[in-house]
CSV table of C-alpha atoms in Angstrom, one decimal:
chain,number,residue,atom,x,y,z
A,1,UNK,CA,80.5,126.0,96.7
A,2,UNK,CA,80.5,122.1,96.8
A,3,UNK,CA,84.5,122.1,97.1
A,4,UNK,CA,85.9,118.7,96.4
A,5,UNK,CA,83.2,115.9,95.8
A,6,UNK,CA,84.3,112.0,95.6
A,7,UNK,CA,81.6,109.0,95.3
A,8,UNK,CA,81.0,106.9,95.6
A,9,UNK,CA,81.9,106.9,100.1
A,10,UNK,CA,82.0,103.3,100.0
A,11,UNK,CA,82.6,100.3,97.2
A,12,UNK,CA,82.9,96.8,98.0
A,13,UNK,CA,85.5,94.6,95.2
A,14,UNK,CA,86.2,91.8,94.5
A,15,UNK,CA,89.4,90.8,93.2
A,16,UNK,CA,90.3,91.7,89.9
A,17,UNK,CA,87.7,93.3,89.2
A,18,UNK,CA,87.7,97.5,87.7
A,19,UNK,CA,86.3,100.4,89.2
A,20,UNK,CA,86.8,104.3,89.1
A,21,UNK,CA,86.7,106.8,91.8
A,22,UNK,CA,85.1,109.9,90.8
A,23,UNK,CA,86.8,112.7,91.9
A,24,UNK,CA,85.0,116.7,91.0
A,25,UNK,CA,85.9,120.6,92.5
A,26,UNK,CA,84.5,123.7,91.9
A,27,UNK,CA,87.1,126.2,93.3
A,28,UNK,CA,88.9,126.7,89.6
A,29,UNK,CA,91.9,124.6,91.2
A,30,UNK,CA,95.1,124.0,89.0
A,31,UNK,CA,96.3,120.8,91.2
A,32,UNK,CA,94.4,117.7,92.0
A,33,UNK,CA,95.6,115.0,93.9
A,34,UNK,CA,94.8,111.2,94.9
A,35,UNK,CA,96.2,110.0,98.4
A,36,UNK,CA,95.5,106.8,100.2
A,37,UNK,CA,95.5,106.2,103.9
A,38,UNK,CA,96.1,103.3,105.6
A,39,UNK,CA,96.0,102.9,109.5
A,40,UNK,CA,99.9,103.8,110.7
A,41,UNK,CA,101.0,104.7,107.1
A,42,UNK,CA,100.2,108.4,106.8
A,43,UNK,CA,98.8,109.8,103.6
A,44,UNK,CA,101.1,109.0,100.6
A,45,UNK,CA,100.5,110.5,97.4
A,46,UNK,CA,99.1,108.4,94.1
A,47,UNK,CA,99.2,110.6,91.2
A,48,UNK,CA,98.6,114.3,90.8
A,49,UNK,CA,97.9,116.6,88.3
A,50,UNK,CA,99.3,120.4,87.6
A,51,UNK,CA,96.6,120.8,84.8
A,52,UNK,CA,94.1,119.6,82.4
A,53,UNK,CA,96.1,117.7,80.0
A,54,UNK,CA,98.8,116.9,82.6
A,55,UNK,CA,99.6,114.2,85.8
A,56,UNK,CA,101.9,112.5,86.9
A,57,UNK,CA,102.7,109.6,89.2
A,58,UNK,CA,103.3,110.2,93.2
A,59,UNK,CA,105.1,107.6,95.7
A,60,UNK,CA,102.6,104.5,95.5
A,61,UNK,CA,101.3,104.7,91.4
A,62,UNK,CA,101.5,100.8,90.9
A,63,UNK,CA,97.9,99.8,90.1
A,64,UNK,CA,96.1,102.9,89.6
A,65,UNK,CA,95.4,105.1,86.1
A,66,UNK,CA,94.4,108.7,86.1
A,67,UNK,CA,93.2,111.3,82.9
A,68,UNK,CA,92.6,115.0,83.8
A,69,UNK,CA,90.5,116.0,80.5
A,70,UNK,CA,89.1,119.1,82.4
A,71,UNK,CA,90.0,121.4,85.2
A,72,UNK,CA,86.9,120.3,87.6
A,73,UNK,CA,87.3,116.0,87.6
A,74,UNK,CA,90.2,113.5,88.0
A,75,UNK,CA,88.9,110.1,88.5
A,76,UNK,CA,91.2,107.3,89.6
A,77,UNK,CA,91.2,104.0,87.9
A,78,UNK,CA,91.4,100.6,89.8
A,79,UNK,CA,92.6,98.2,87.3
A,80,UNK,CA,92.8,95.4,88.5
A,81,UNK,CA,91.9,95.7,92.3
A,82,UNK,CA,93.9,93.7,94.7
A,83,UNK,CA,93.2,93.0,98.3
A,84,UNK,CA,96.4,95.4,99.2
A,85,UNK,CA,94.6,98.3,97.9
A,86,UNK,CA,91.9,98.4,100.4
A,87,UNK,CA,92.2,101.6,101.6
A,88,UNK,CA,90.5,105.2,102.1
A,89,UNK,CA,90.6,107.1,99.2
A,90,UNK,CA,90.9,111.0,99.6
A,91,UNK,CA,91.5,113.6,96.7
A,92,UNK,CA,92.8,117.0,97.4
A,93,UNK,CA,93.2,120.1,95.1
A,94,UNK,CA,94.6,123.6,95.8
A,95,UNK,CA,96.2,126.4,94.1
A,96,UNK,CA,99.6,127.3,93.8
A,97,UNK,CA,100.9,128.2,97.5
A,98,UNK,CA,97.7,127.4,99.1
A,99,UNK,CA,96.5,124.7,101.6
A,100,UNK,CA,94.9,121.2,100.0
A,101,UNK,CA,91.4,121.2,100.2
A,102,UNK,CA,90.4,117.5,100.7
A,103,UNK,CA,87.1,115.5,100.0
A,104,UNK,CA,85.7,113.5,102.4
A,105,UNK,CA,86.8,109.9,101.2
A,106,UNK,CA,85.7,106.8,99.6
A,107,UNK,CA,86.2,103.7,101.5
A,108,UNK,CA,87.4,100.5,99.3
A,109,UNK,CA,86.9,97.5,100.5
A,110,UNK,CA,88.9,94.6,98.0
A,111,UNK,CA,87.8,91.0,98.7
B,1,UNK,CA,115.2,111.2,102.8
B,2,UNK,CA,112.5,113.6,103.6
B,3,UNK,CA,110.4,112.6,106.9
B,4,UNK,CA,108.0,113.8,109.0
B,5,UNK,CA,108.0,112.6,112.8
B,6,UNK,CA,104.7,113.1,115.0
B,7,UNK,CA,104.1,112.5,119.0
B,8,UNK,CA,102.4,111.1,120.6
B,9,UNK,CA,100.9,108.7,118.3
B,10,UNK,CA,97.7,109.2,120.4
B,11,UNK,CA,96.6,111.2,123.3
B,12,UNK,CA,93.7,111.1,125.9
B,13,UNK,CA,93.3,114.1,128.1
B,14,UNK,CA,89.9,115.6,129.8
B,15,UNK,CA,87.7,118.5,128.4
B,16,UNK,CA,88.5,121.8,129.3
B,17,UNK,CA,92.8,120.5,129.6
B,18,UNK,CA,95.7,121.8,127.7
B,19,UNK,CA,97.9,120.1,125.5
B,20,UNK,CA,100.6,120.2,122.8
B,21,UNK,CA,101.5,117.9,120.0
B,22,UNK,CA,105.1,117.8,118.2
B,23,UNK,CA,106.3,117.3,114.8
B,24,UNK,CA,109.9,117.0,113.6
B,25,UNK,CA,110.8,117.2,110.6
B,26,UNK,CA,113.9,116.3,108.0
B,27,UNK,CA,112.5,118.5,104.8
B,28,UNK,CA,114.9,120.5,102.5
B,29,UNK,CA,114.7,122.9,101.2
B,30,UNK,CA,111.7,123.7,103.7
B,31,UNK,CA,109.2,125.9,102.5
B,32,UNK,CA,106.3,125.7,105.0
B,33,UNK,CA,105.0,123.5,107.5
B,34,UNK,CA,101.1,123.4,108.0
B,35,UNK,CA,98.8,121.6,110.3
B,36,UNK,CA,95.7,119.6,109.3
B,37,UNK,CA,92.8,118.6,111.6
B,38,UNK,CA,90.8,115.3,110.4
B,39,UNK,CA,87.8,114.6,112.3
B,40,UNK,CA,86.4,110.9,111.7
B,41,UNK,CA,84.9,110.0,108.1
B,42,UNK,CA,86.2,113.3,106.9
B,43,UNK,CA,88.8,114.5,104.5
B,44,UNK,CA,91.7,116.8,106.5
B,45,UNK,CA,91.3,120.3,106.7
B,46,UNK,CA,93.8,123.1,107.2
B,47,UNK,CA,94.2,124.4,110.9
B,48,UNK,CA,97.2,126.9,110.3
B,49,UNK,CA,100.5,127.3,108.3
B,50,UNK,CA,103.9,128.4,109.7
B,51,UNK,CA,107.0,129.9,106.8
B,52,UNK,CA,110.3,129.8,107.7
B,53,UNK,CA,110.4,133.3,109.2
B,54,UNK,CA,107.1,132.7,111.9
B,55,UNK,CA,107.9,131.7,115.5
B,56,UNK,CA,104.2,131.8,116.5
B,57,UNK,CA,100.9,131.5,115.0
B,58,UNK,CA,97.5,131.8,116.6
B,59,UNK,CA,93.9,130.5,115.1
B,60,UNK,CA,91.6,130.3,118.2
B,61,UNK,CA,92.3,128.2,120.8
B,62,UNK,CA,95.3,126.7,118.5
B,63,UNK,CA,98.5,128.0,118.5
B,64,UNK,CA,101.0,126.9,116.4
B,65,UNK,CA,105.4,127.1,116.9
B,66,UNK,CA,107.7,126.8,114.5
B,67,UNK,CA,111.8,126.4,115.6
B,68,UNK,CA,113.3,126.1,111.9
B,69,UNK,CA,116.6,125.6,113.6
B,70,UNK,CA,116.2,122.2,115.2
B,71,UNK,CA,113.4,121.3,112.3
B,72,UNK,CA,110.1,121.6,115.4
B,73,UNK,CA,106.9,122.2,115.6
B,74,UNK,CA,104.3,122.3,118.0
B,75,UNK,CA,100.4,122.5,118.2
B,76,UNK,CA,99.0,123.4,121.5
B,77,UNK,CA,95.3,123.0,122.0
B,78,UNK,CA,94.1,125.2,125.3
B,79,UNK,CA,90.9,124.8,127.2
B,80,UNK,CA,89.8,121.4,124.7
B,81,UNK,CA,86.5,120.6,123.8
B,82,UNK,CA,84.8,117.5,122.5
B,83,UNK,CA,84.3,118.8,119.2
B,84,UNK,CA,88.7,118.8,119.3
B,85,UNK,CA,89.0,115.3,119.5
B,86,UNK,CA,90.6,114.0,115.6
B,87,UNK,CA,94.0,113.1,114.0
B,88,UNK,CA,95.9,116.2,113.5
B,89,UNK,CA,98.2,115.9,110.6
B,90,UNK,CA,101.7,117.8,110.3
B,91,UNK,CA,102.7,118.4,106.3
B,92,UNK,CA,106.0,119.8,105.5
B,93,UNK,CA,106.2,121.5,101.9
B,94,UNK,CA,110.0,121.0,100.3
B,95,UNK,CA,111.1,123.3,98.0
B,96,UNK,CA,110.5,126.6,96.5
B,97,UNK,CA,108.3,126.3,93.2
B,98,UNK,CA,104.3,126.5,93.4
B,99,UNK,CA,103.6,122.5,93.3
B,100,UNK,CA,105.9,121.4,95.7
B,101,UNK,CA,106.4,118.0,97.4
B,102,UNK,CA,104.7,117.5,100.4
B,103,UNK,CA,105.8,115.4,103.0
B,104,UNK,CA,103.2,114.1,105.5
B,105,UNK,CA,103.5,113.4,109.4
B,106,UNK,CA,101.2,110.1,110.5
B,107,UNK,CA,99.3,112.0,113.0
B,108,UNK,CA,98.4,112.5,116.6
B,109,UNK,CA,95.1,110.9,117.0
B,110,UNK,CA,93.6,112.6,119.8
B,111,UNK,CA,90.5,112.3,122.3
B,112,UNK,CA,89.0,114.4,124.6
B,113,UNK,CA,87.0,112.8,127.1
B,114,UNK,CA,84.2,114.4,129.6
């Protein structure tokens, strides 16, 4: 098993311009999640999903889009990037009860 | 408001030393608290979870405590080895369904030095 796979691991922007983070599992996971983590900030949650068909937004949504068509991907849609959303980008997915399984990152970079 | 408080921030102690990282926590209704290890350039991964009804918990040279009256927990690390030097994440799940919120901690970054 491949677990959780994000690409690309690192993107360069500049500003305004789109992108989307691909994010894929294999494990048959329910819940997907984005997070972002920015030095002395912790993880904080983006937008999740309980199913295919189904997401919703977490504590910083503003600027990001996501679609969950199937169980295995939820990409993450930059917009319109800003320089604010420079960040690490991680997505986790578990089952119900169960730890987060986490990819190992893409690292935005918004000039 | 829900928050999850980690010391030290960071920590630098020599191979082969003991030590113990703390986490309080403001979560209700607690559910479970878990801890995450994140080596550099990696996602976090999941050292060892503690409900409300576990005191102690064991996973290798980790041991985690849980005191769900004063809202603490602990992770000591005995006999540390290179390879244990990472942030180590606390996350508190609130409430009682299966997708819960979770409520992160910022992190003990720590490094063990030869």
């Amino acid at each position: 098993n491949a677990g959780v796979t994000q690409t690309p691991k690192f993107q360069v922007l500049k500003t305004g311009q789109s992108m989307t983070l691909q994010c894929a599992q294999d494990m048959n996971h329910e819940y997907m999640s984005w997070y972002r983590q920015d030095p002395g900030m912790g993880l904080r949650l983006i937008h999740y999903s309980v199913g295919a068909g189904i997401t919703d937004q977490g504590e910083v949504p503003n600027g990001y889009n996501v679609s969950r068509s199937t169980t295995e991907d939820f990409p993450l849609r930059l917009l319109s990037a800003a320089p604010s959303q420079t960040s690490v980008y991680f997505c986790a997915s578990r089952l119900k009860r169960s730890p987060l399984h986490f990819g190992n990152g893409t690292r935005l970079t918004v000039t | 408001k829900n928050q999850v408080e980690q010391s030290p921030q960071s920590l630098i102690i020599l191979e082969g030393k003991n030590c113990t990282l703390q986490c309080n926590y403001t979560v209700s209704p607690f559910s479970n608290l878990r801890w995450y290890k994140q080596d550099t350039g990696r996602g976090p991964v999941s050292l060892t979870i503690m409900t409300f009804s576990e005191n102690t918990k064991s996973n290798g040279r980790y041991t985690a405590t849980l005191d769900a009256d004063t809202k603490q927990s602990s992770l000591h690390i005995t006999a540390s080895q290179l390879s244990d030097s990472a942030s180590y994440i606390c996350v508190v799940s609130a409430g009682n369904s299966g997708n819960t919120p979770l409520v992160f901690g910022k992190g003990t970054r720590l490094s063990v030095i030869a």
